[in-house]
mmCIF file of C-alpha atoms and ligand atoms in Angstrom:
data_model
loop_
_atom_site.group_PDB
_atom_site.id
_atom_site.type_symbol
_atom_site.label_atom_id
_atom_site.label_comp_id
_atom_site.label_asym_id
_atom_site.label_seq_id
_atom_site.Cartn_x
_atom_site.Cartn_y
_atom_site.Cartn_z
ATOM 1 C CA UNK U 1 30.249 -6.216 1.389
ATOM 2 C CA UNK U 2 26.814 -7.143 2.573
ATOM 3 C CA UNK U 3 27.451 -7.328 6.295
ATOM 4 C CA UNK U 4 24.612 -6.814 8.755
ATOM 5 C CA UNK U 5 25.907 -6.478 12.295
ATOM 6 C CA UNK U 6 22.436 -5.503 13.415
ATOM 7 C CA UNK U 7 19.886 -8.225 12.737
ATOM 8 C CA UNK U 8 17.072 -5.853 11.851
ATOM 9 C CA UNK U 9 15.277 -6.825 8.660
ATOM 10 C CA UNK U 10 12.162 -6.414 6.662
ATOM 11 C CA UNK U 11 11.481 -9.980 5.539
ATOM 12 C CA UNK U 12 9.376 -10.149 2.371
ATOM 13 C CA UNK U 13 7.495 -13.374 1.696
ATOM 14 C CA UNK U 14 7.016 -13.430 -2.088
ATOM 15 C CA UNK U 15 5.086 -16.747 -2.234
ATOM 16 C CA UNK U 16 2.587 -15.186 0.205
ATOM 17 C CA UNK U 17 2.313 -12.178 -2.104
ATOM 18 C CA UNK U 18 1.445 -14.381 -5.076
ATOM 19 C CA UNK U 19 -0.997 -16.421 -3.044
ATOM 20 C CA UNK U 20 -2.737 -13.277 -1.719
ATOM 21 C CA UNK U 21 -2.990 -12.050 -5.301
ATOM 22 C CA UNK U 22 -4.562 -15.282 -6.509
ATOM 23 C CA UNK U 23 -7.039 -15.463 -3.616
ATOM 24 C CA UNK U 24 -8.236 -11.916 -4.157
ATOM 25 C CA UNK U 25 -8.320 -12.165 -7.946
ATOM 26 C CA UNK U 26 -10.553 -15.235 -7.514
ATOM 27 C CA UNK U 27 -13.112 -13.099 -5.640
ATOM 28 C CA UNK U 28 -13.632 -11.152 -8.864
ATOM 29 C CA UNK U 29 -13.361 -13.758 -11.614
ATOM 30 C CA UNK U 30 -14.956 -11.483 -14.240
ATOM 31 C CA UNK U 31 -12.405 -8.724 -13.620
ATOM 32 C CA UNK U 32 -8.773 -8.249 -14.475
ATOM 33 C CA UNK U 33 -6.930 -7.496 -11.255
ATOM 34 C CA UNK U 34 -4.166 -4.907 -11.591
ATOM 35 C CA UNK U 35 -1.462 -5.042 -8.897
ATOM 36 C CA UNK U 36 -0.784 -1.575 -7.509
ATOM 37 C CA UNK U 37 2.903 -1.330 -6.588
ATOM 38 C CA UNK U 38 3.358 2.423 -6.080
ATOM 39 C CA UNK U 39 5.572 3.737 -3.273
ATOM 40 C CA UNK U 40 8.119 0.956 -3.763
ATOM 41 C CA UNK U 41 5.323 -1.623 -3.637
ATOM 42 C CA UNK U 42 4.012 -0.248 -0.350
ATOM 43 C CA UNK U 43 7.523 -0.567 1.073
ATOM 44 C CA UNK U 44 8.065 -4.160 -0.113
ATOM 45 C CA UNK U 45 10.459 -3.364 -3.003
ATOM 46 C CA UNK U 46 8.796 -2.586 -6.343
ATOM 47 C CA UNK U 47 11.236 -4.462 -8.567
ATOM 48 C CA UNK U 48 11.199 -7.725 -6.613
ATOM 49 C CA UNK U 49 7.428 -7.527 -6.216
ATOM 50 C CA UNK U 50 6.953 -6.833 -9.941
ATOM 51 C CA UNK U 51 9.179 -9.771 -10.843
ATOM 52 C CA UNK U 52 7.285 -12.082 -8.494
ATOM 53 C CA UNK U 53 3.925 -11.016 -9.944
ATOM 54 C CA UNK U 54 4.895 -10.750 -13.616
ATOM 55 C CA UNK U 55 3.628 -14.146 -14.649
ATOM 56 C CA UNK U 56 0.310 -13.692 -12.811
ATOM 57 C CA UNK U 57 -1.010 -10.171 -13.432
ATOM 58 C CA UNK U 58 -2.315 -8.379 -16.548
ATOM 59 C CA UNK U 59 -0.786 -5.027 -15.567
ATOM 60 C CA UNK U 60 0.866 -3.109 -12.759
ATOM 61 C CA UNK U 61 -0.027 0.306 -11.358
ATOM 62 C CA UNK U 62 2.088 3.107 -9.881
ATOM 63 C CA UNK U 63 1.405 6.726 -8.976
ATOM 64 C CA UNK U 64 3.684 8.627 -11.367
ATOM 65 C CA UNK U 65 5.941 7.948 -14.339
ATOM 66 C CA UNK U 66 9.261 7.944 -12.457
ATOM 67 C CA UNK U 67 8.115 4.847 -10.597
ATOM 68 C CA UNK U 68 7.207 3.136 -13.871
ATOM 69 C CA UNK U 69 10.541 4.004 -15.525
ATOM 70 C CA UNK U 70 12.362 2.319 -12.640
ATOM 71 C CA UNK U 71 10.413 -0.854 -13.399
ATOM 72 C CA UNK U 72 11.163 -0.679 -17.136
ATOM 73 C CA UNK U 73 14.876 -0.191 -16.362
ATOM 74 C CA UNK U 74 14.712 -3.397 -14.329
ATOM 75 C CA UNK U 75 13.309 -5.293 -17.303
ATOM 76 C CA UNK U 76 9.610 -5.345 -16.392
ATOM 77 C CA UNK U 77 7.626 -5.413 -19.646
ATOM 78 C CA UNK U 78 3.999 -5.503 -18.402
ATOM 79 C CA UNK U 79 1.723 -2.521 -19.101
ATOM 80 C CA UNK U 80 1.882 -0.039 -16.224
ATOM 81 C CA UNK U 81 -1.040 2.166 -15.212
ATOM 82 C CA UNK U 82 0.008 5.644 -14.029
ATOM 83 C CA UNK U 83 -2.717 6.661 -11.580
ATOM 84 C CA UNK U 84 -1.786 10.355 -11.407
ATOM 85 C CA UNK U 85 -1.521 10.426 -15.201
ATOM 86 C CA UNK U 86 0.613 12.888 -17.131
ATOM 87 C CA UNK U 87 2.008 15.658 -14.963
ATOM 88 C CA UNK U 88 3.459 17.474 -17.983
ATOM 89 C CA UNK U 89 3.181 17.428 -21.762
ATOM 90 C CA UNK U 90 6.362 15.285 -22.109
ATOM 91 C CA UNK U 91 4.829 12.483 -20.072
ATOM 92 C CA UNK U 92 2.631 11.605 -23.066
ATOM 93 C CA UNK U 93 5.605 10.812 -25.339
ATOM 94 C CA UNK U 94 7.286 8.742 -22.647
ATOM 95 C CA UNK U 95 4.053 6.865 -21.975
ATOM 96 C CA UNK U 96 3.646 6.109 -25.655
ATOM 97 C CA UNK U 97 7.206 4.775 -26.000
ATOM 98 C CA UNK U 98 7.080 2.740 -22.812
ATOM 99 C CA UNK U 99 3.534 1.294 -22.914
ATOM 100 C CA UNK U 100 2.351 3.132 -19.828
ATOM 101 C CA UNK U 101 -1.416 3.531 -19.422
ATOM 102 C CA UNK U 102 -2.149 7.152 -18.598
ATOM 103 C CA UNK U 103 -4.994 8.330 -16.433
ATOM 104 C CA UNK U 104 -6.701 11.471 -17.740
ATOM 105 C CA UNK U 105 -8.125 13.304 -14.750
ATOM 106 C CA UNK U 106 -8.052 16.999 -15.710
ATOM 107 C CA UNK U 107 -9.281 18.993 -18.678
ATOM 108 C CA UNK U 108 -5.711 20.362 -18.975
ATOM 109 C CA UNK U 109 -4.397 16.867 -19.673
ATOM 110 C CA UNK U 110 -6.880 16.547 -22.536
ATOM 111 C CA UNK U 111 -5.340 19.710 -23.975
ATOM 112 C CA UNK U 112 -1.823 18.222 -23.769
ATOM 113 C CA UNK U 113 -3.068 15.014 -25.341
ATOM 114 C CA UNK U 114 -4.738 16.876 -28.204
ATOM 115 C CA UNK U 115 -1.395 18.426 -29.130
ATOM 116 C CA UNK U 116 -0.292 14.835 -29.952
ATOM 117 C CA UNK U 117 -3.621 13.504 -31.123
ATOM 118 C CA UNK U 118 -4.343 11.466 -33.153
ATOM 119 C CA UNK U 119 -0.756 10.191 -33.083
ATOM 120 C CA UNK U 120 -1.239 9.170 -29.464
ATOM 121 C CA UNK U 121 -2.212 5.509 -29.577
ATOM 122 C CA UNK U 122 -1.494 4.554 -25.963
ATOM 123 C CA UNK U 123 -4.225 3.162 -23.744
ATOM 124 C CA UNK U 124 -6.065 5.848 -21.792
ATOM 125 C CA UNK U 125 -8.088 5.776 -18.619
ATOM 126 C CA UNK U 126 -10.512 8.577 -17.849
ATOM 127 C CA UNK U 127 -11.089 9.268 -14.193
ATOM 128 C CA UNK U 128 -14.409 10.663 -13.048
ATOM 129 C CA UNK U 129 -14.764 12.400 -9.708
ATOM 130 C CA UNK U 130 -17.747 10.794 -7.982
ATOM 131 C CA UNK U 131 -17.092 12.329 -4.581
ATOM 132 C CA UNK U 132 -13.473 11.825 -3.586
ATOM 133 C CA UNK U 133 -12.842 15.410 -4.739
ATOM 134 C CA UNK U 134 -9.133 14.940 -5.269
ATOM 135 C CA UNK U 135 -8.593 13.805 -8.869
ATOM 136 C CA UNK U 136 -10.961 13.306 -11.760
ATOM 137 C CA UNK U 137 -13.097 15.295 -14.127
ATOM 138 C CA UNK U 138 -16.535 16.341 -12.932
ATOM 139 C CA UNK U 139 -19.486 14.259 -14.153
ATOM 140 C CA UNK U 140 -20.760 17.330 -16.009
ATOM 141 C CA UNK U 141 -17.522 17.484 -18.027
ATOM 142 C CA UNK U 142 -17.543 13.869 -19.234
ATOM 143 C CA UNK U 143 -19.421 14.431 -22.512
ATOM 144 C CA UNK U 144 -17.219 17.370 -23.395
ATOM 145 C CA UNK U 145 -14.005 15.434 -22.715
ATOM 146 C CA UNK U 146 -15.154 12.353 -24.627
ATOM 147 C CA UNK U 147 -15.992 14.551 -27.608
ATOM 148 C CA UNK U 148 -12.395 15.787 -27.633
ATOM 149 C CA UNK U 149 -10.842 12.296 -27.777
ATOM 150 C CA UNK U 150 -10.120 10.654 -31.133
ATOM 151 C CA UNK U 151 -11.905 7.467 -32.234
ATOM 152 C CA UNK U 152 -8.801 5.363 -31.720
ATOM 153 C CA UNK U 153 -8.381 6.688 -28.207
ATOM 154 C CA UNK U 154 -11.997 5.923 -27.351
ATOM 155 C CA UNK U 155 -11.714 2.327 -28.513
ATOM 156 C CA UNK U 156 -9.535 1.217 -25.643
ATOM 157 C CA UNK U 157 -10.783 3.775 -23.115
ATOM 158 C CA UNK U 158 -11.384 2.703 -19.509
ATOM 159 C CA UNK U 159 -13.675 4.831 -17.336
ATOM 160 C CA UNK U 160 -12.536 4.923 -13.772
ATOM 161 C CA UNK U 161 -13.397 6.310 -10.346
ATOM 162 C CA UNK U 162 -11.981 6.026 -6.833
ATOM 163 C CA UNK U 163 -13.844 5.432 -3.546
ATOM 164 C CA UNK U 164 -13.492 7.609 -0.482
ATOM 165 C CA UNK U 165 -14.942 5.225 2.135
ATOM 166 C CA UNK U 166 -15.041 1.679 0.779
ATOM 167 C CA UNK U 167 -13.397 0.260 3.920
ATOM 168 C CA UNK U 168 -16.510 1.309 5.899
ATOM 169 C CA UNK U 169 -19.025 -1.461 5.371
ATOM 170 C CA UNK U 170 -21.922 0.548 6.875
ATOM 171 C CA UNK U 171 -21.215 3.762 4.962
ATOM 172 C CA UNK U 172 -23.709 4.386 2.113
ATOM 173 C CA UNK U 173 -21.225 6.626 0.249
ATOM 174 C CA UNK U 174 -19.725 3.787 -1.796
ATOM 175 C CA UNK U 175 -23.084 2.747 -3.260
ATOM 176 C CA UNK U 176 -23.802 6.376 -4.137
ATOM 177 C CA UNK U 177 -20.457 6.599 -5.942
ATOM 178 C CA UNK U 178 -21.149 3.332 -7.796
ATOM 179 C CA UNK U 179 -24.622 4.565 -8.834
ATOM 180 C CA UNK U 180 -23.345 7.869 -10.111
ATOM 181 C CA UNK U 181 -20.579 6.135 -12.053
ATOM 182 C CA UNK U 182 -22.969 3.618 -13.582
ATOM 183 C CA UNK U 183 -25.382 6.407 -14.605
ATOM 184 C CA UNK U 184 -22.604 8.045 -16.579
ATOM 185 C CA UNK U 185 -21.207 4.869 -18.071
ATOM 186 C CA UNK U 186 -24.625 3.500 -19.110
ATOM 187 C CA UNK U 187 -24.705 6.143 -21.831
ATOM 188 C CA UNK U 188 -21.308 5.102 -23.145
ATOM 189 C CA UNK U 189 -20.578 1.481 -22.221
ATOM 190 C CA UNK U 190 -16.822 1.822 -21.905
ATOM 191 C CA UNK U 191 -14.681 -0.582 -19.925
ATOM 192 C CA UNK U 192 -14.729 0.350 -16.279
ATOM 193 C CA UNK U 193 -12.637 0.306 -13.130
ATOM 194 C CA UNK U 194 -13.895 1.255 -9.675
ATOM 195 C CA UNK U 195 -12.620 -1.083 -6.970
ATOM 196 C CA UNK U 196 -9.550 -0.704 -4.780
ATOM 197 C CA UNK U 197 -8.798 -3.443 -2.195
ATOM 198 C CA UNK U 198 -11.741 -2.587 0.041
ATOM 199 C CA UNK U 199 -13.987 -2.360 -3.014
ATOM 200 C CA UNK U 200 -12.943 -5.855 -4.113
ATOM 201 C CA UNK U 201 -13.442 -7.304 -0.610
ATOM 202 C CA UNK U 202 -16.581 -5.415 0.514
ATOM 203 C CA UNK U 203 -18.497 -4.357 -2.561
ATOM 204 C CA UNK U 204 -18.958 -7.022 -5.262
ATOM 205 C CA UNK U 205 -21.158 -4.555 -7.155
ATOM 206 C CA UNK U 206 -18.054 -2.414 -7.663
ATOM 207 C CA UNK U 207 -16.108 -5.092 -9.541
ATOM 208 C CA UNK U 208 -15.347 -3.816 -13.037
ATOM 209 C CA UNK U 209 -13.385 -4.850 -16.104
ATOM 210 C CA UNK U 210 -10.317 -3.891 -14.090
ATOM 211 C CA UNK U 211 -9.930 -3.789 -10.316
ATOM 212 C CA UNK U 212 -6.993 -2.010 -8.673
ATOM 213 C CA UNK U 213 -5.560 -4.104 -5.881
ATOM 214 C CA UNK U 214 -3.183 -2.415 -3.444
ATOM 215 C CA UNK U 215 -2.966 -2.950 0.303
ATOM 216 C CA UNK U 216 -4.640 -6.377 0.454
ATOM 217 C CA UNK U 217 -2.072 -7.780 -1.966
ATOM 218 C CA UNK U 218 0.452 -7.291 0.830
ATOM 219 C CA UNK U 219 -1.736 -9.195 3.281
ATOM 220 C CA UNK U 220 -2.771 -6.065 5.137
ATOM 221 C CA UNK U 221 -6.490 -5.576 5.417
ATOM 222 C CA UNK U 222 -8.214 -2.291 4.715
ATOM 223 C CA UNK U 223 -11.221 -3.671 6.630
ATOM 224 C CA UNK U 224 -11.702 -5.418 9.993
ATOM 225 C CA UNK U 225 -9.831 -8.722 9.760
ATOM 226 C CA UNK U 226 -12.913 -10.757 10.726
ATOM 227 C CA UNK U 227 -14.893 -9.304 7.866
ATOM 228 C CA UNK U 228 -12.419 -10.338 5.196
ATOM 229 C CA UNK U 229 -13.862 -12.956 2.828
ATOM 230 C CA UNK U 230 -10.387 -14.409 2.225
ATOM 231 C CA UNK U 231 -7.528 -15.264 4.479
ATOM 232 C CA UNK U 232 -4.562 -13.067 3.653
ATOM 233 C CA UNK U 233 -0.984 -13.665 4.734
ATOM 234 C CA UNK U 234 1.113 -10.666 5.786
ATOM 235 C CA UNK U 235 3.909 -10.341 3.249
ATOM 236 C CA UNK U 236 6.215 -8.157 5.354
ATOM 237 C CA UNK U 237 7.635 -9.196 8.701
ATOM 238 C CA UNK U 238 9.558 -6.441 10.449
ATOM 239 C CA UNK U 239 12.069 -8.069 12.723
ATOM 240 C CA UNK U 240 14.878 -7.095 15.093
ATOM 241 C CA UNK U 241 16.656 -8.508 18.131
ATOM 242 C CA UNK U 242 17.255 -7.763 21.790
ATOM 243 C CA UNK U 243 20.641 -6.062 22.199
ATOM 244 C CA UNK U 244 20.540 -5.371 25.973
ATOM 245 C CA UNK U 245 18.615 -6.338 29.127
ATOM 246 C CA UNK U 246 18.484 -4.600 32.496
ATOM 247 C CA UNK U 247 16.630 -4.914 35.792
ATOM 248 C CA UNK U 248 14.998 -1.829 37.270
ATOM 249 C CA UNK U 249 13.700 -0.956 40.729
ATOM 250 C CA UNK U 250 10.365 0.641 41.527
ATOM 251 C CA UNK U 251 10.403 4.298 40.430
ATOM 252 C CA UNK U 252 13.201 3.963 37.842
ATOM 253 C CA UNK U 253 12.344 5.544 34.495
ATOM 254 C CA UNK U 254 13.142 4.409 30.952
ATOM 255 C CA UNK U 255 14.315 6.483 28.002
ATOM 256 C CA UNK U 256 13.891 10.081 26.843
ATOM 257 C CA UNK U 257 11.526 12.243 28.810
ATOM 258 C CA UNK U 258 11.008 9.541 31.465
ATOM 259 C CA UNK U 259 7.532 8.802 30.120
ATOM 260 C CA UNK U 260 7.541 5.312 31.693
ATOM 261 C CA UNK U 261 8.369 4.501 35.320
ATOM 262 C CA UNK U 262 8.637 1.071 36.912
ATOM 263 C CA UNK U 263 5.709 0.397 39.276
ATOM 264 C CA UNK U 264 7.271 -2.915 40.276
ATOM 265 C CA UNK U 265 10.738 -4.430 39.921
ATOM 266 C CA UNK U 266 10.961 -4.641 36.109
ATOM 267 C CA UNK U 267 13.043 -6.178 33.350
ATOM 268 C CA UNK U 268 13.573 -4.010 30.279
ATOM 269 C CA UNK U 269 14.768 -5.256 26.876
ATOM 270 C CA UNK U 270 16.359 -2.850 24.404
ATOM 271 C CA UNK U 271 15.614 -3.626 20.734
ATOM 272 C CA UNK U 272 17.658 -2.462 17.736
ATOM 273 C CA UNK U 273 15.028 -0.525 15.804
ATOM 274 C CA UNK U 274 13.871 3.074 16.088
ATOM 275 C CA UNK U 275 12.168 5.923 14.331
ATOM 276 C CA UNK U 276 15.065 6.288 11.853
ATOM 277 C CA UNK U 277 14.037 2.838 10.603
ATOM 278 C CA UNK U 278 10.436 3.867 10.157
ATOM 279 C CA UNK U 279 9.138 2.560 13.478
ATOM 280 C CA UNK U 280 7.098 5.647 14.431
ATOM 281 C CA UNK U 281 7.919 7.776 17.433
ATOM 282 C CA UNK U 282 4.180 8.129 17.999
ATOM 283 C CA UNK U 283 4.077 4.521 19.333
ATOM 284 C CA UNK U 284 2.579 4.721 22.822
ATOM 285 C CA UNK U 285 3.552 2.920 26.017
ATOM 286 C CA UNK U 286 1.910 -0.488 25.717
ATOM 287 C CA UNK U 287 2.414 -0.922 21.952
ATOM 288 C CA UNK U 288 2.786 -4.705 21.643
ATOM 289 C CA UNK U 289 5.754 -6.580 20.162
ATOM 290 C CA UNK U 290 6.228 -10.311 19.730
ATOM 291 C CA UNK U 291 9.235 -11.949 21.379
ATOM 292 C CA UNK U 292 9.764 -15.678 20.971
ATOM 293 C CA UNK U 293 6.083 -16.544 20.992
ATOM 294 C CA UNK U 294 5.090 -14.090 23.711
ATOM 295 C CA UNK U 295 3.679 -10.569 23.572
ATOM 296 C CA UNK U 296 5.226 -7.721 25.551
ATOM 297 C CA UNK U 297 4.459 -3.975 25.801
ATOM 298 C CA UNK U 298 6.588 -0.961 24.873
ATOM 299 C CA UNK U 299 7.935 0.956 27.848
ATOM 300 C CA UNK U 300 9.201 4.485 27.206
ATOM 301 C CA UNK U 301 9.669 6.625 24.139
ATOM 302 C CA UNK U 302 10.851 5.349 20.758
ATOM 303 C CA UNK U 303 14.450 6.556 20.147
ATOM 304 C CA UNK U 304 16.148 7.045 16.788
ATOM 305 C CA UNK U 305 17.820 3.606 16.838
ATOM 306 C CA UNK U 306 16.144 1.734 19.678
ATOM 307 C CA UNK U 307 12.951 0.878 21.507
ATOM 308 C CA UNK U 308 12.520 -0.463 25.022
ATOM 309 C CA UNK U 309 10.126 -3.234 26.010
ATOM 310 C CA UNK U 310 8.835 -4.358 29.406
ATOM 311 C CA UNK U 311 9.644 -8.083 29.452
ATOM 312 C CA UNK U 312 9.067 -8.573 33.198
ATOM 313 C CA UNK U 313 6.254 -11.070 32.575
ATOM 314 C CA UNK U 314 8.101 -13.087 29.945
ATOM 315 C CA UNK U 315 9.880 -16.331 30.626
ATOM 316 C CA UNK U 316 13.342 -16.900 29.182
ATOM 317 C CA UNK U 317 14.380 -13.660 27.532
ATOM 318 C CA UNK U 318 17.961 -13.303 26.302
ATOM 319 C CA UNK U 319 20.156 -10.974 24.304
ATOM 320 C CA UNK U 320 19.880 -11.994 20.671
ATOM 321 C CA UNK U 321 16.238 -13.090 20.882
ATOM 322 C CA UNK U 322 14.236 -12.318 17.773
ATOM 323 C CA UNK U 323 11.576 -9.622 18.107
ATOM 324 C CA UNK U 324 8.745 -9.160 15.605
ATOM 325 C CA UNK U 325 7.409 -5.618 15.366
ATOM 326 C CA UNK U 326 4.734 -6.668 12.879
ATOM 327 C CA UNK U 327 4.112 -9.549 10.526
ATOM 328 C CA UNK U 328 2.593 -13.012 10.745
ATOM 329 C CA UNK U 329 2.677 -13.123 14.558
ATOM 330 C CA UNK U 330 1.829 -9.505 15.311
ATOM 331 C CA UNK U 331 -0.912 -7.909 13.202
ATOM 332 C CA UNK U 332 0.207 -4.591 11.753
ATOM 333 C CA UNK U 333 -3.360 -3.291 12.179
ATOM 334 C CA UNK U 334 -3.115 -3.807 15.957
ATOM 335 C CA UNK U 335 0.238 -2.061 16.145
ATOM 336 C CA UNK U 336 -1.006 0.827 13.977
ATOM 337 C CA UNK U 337 -3.793 1.587 16.455
ATOM 338 C CA UNK U 338 -1.225 2.249 19.197
ATOM 339 C CA UNK U 339 0.475 4.748 16.873
ATOM 340 C CA UNK U 340 -2.604 6.614 15.684
ATOM 341 C CA UNK U 341 -1.950 5.548 12.127
ATOM 342 C CA UNK U 342 -2.859 2.874 9.572
ATOM 343 C CA UNK U 343 -1.106 -0.137 8.073
ATOM 344 C CA UNK U 344 -0.578 1.734 4.757
ATOM 345 C CA UNK U 345 1.587 4.375 6.437
ATOM 346 C CA UNK U 346 3.613 1.886 8.486
ATOM 347 C CA UNK U 347 4.441 -0.257 5.450
ATOM 348 C CA UNK U 348 5.417 2.634 3.201
ATOM 349 C CA UNK U 349 7.603 4.417 5.761
ATOM 350 C CA UNK U 350 10.123 1.667 6.514
ATOM 351 C CA UNK U 351 13.401 3.411 5.733
ATOM 352 C CA UNK U 352 16.239 2.372 3.426
ATOM 353 C CA UNK U 353 18.350 1.641 6.533
ATOM 354 C CA UNK U 354 16.415 -1.606 7.022
ATOM 355 C CA UNK U 355 17.699 -4.325 4.670
ATOM 356 C CA UNK U 356 15.072 -6.428 2.924
ATOM 357 C CA UNK U 357 15.407 -10.197 2.929
ATOM 358 C CA UNK U 358 13.340 -11.883 0.245
ATOM 359 C CA UNK U 359 11.821 -15.321 0.611
ATOM 360 C CA UNK U 360 11.406 -16.731 -2.906
HETATM 361 C C1 LIG T 401 -3.380 3.410 -4.360
HETATM 362 C C2 LIG T 401 -4.530 3.271 -5.265
HETATM 363 C C3 LIG T 401 -5.263 2.078 -5.315
HETATM 364 C C4 LIG T 401 -5.020 0.917 -4.380
HETATM 365 O O1 LIG T 401 -5.693 1.174 -3.169
HETATM 366 P P1 LIG T 401 -5.696 0.111 -1.969
HETATM 367 O O2 LIG T 401 -6.610 0.701 -0.978
HETATM 368 O O3 LIG T 401 -4.289 0.061 -1.476
HETATM 369 O O4 LIG T 401 -6.147 -1.167 -2.536
HETATM 370 C C5 LIG T 401 -6.270 1.975 -6.250
HETATM 371 N N1 LIG T 401 -6.554 2.995 -7.084
HETATM 372 C C6 LIG T 401 -5.883 4.162 -7.056
HETATM 373 C C7 LIG T 401 -6.268 5.241 -7.987
HETATM 374 C C8 LIG T 401 -4.861 4.351 -6.136
HETATM 375 O O5 LIG T 401 -4.216 5.510 -6.099
#
């Protein structure tokens, strides 16, 4: 039985997803744009997202092999890039069987690979650390690692790096990373991949043979909205409804810890979503929500199953009214600022308790 007494949903607009993909891919016509769908497609549902994109993208990307196996089990046949690469020796055999593209980012992984080499014929990416200092071999190790790969493995090799600050348009770090990468690759001339979403949008000089598109695919910008060279449509709308209304007198408080008190006679709406749904408890008083075309501020602490909103200034508010927490009418970037977080974290932390409704 698929009964939802509570009308709280994450509504996923798949045509918007495809249109975002096409708009962004058009910004880099010389590149192949890989759709990154790790973390359950940034909370949008990896299988549905993969199916919607299958006819449009050259490959998909996830963080680790478990995520890719889930896609294969659902019938997705596209190549899948594994950005954290092999985490054990066995991962190489699975990758070979399943057509996963493995990222090599440690010297240890080269050792595991060489145990299989030259029988390993899967496509390899080699990640170089140009300043993120998280994954990737050091520039000084590149020659040594390349010398240890077999001719067949080198033929389809993609050299790759990842940016630490590409969402900051004024920050010179990205150009330094690009320069260092190009210096290394000039000697070798392999296929290359540098850009994430912010790289694609902000730094045309970072476009490579492959770009790796994540957050912007979902219509969430990694950069100030005004700076975006394309109009993106938010793919996820997080929605709930008003389940209670009450009128308070001056001095009455709302919710746990009494962190909000009425300074005037006030009307409070209770909404059926809380931190157990992935709506963060860190949301401050004043965090905006959209109710029937109007914006109203949060009043009081986020509970496990509910939030409370000051609707005193709104006309015509009733039980059952639809409330948008973020989506087309309420920018997730604005909401995230009130919670001391970023759109990436909000999208990926929506919990399994919230049913997804797909628009096809
Ligand atoms: C997650 C990820 C991306 C996508 O980044 P966005 O900022 O979401 O576009 C690209 N490359 C790698 C290696 C990643 O891990």
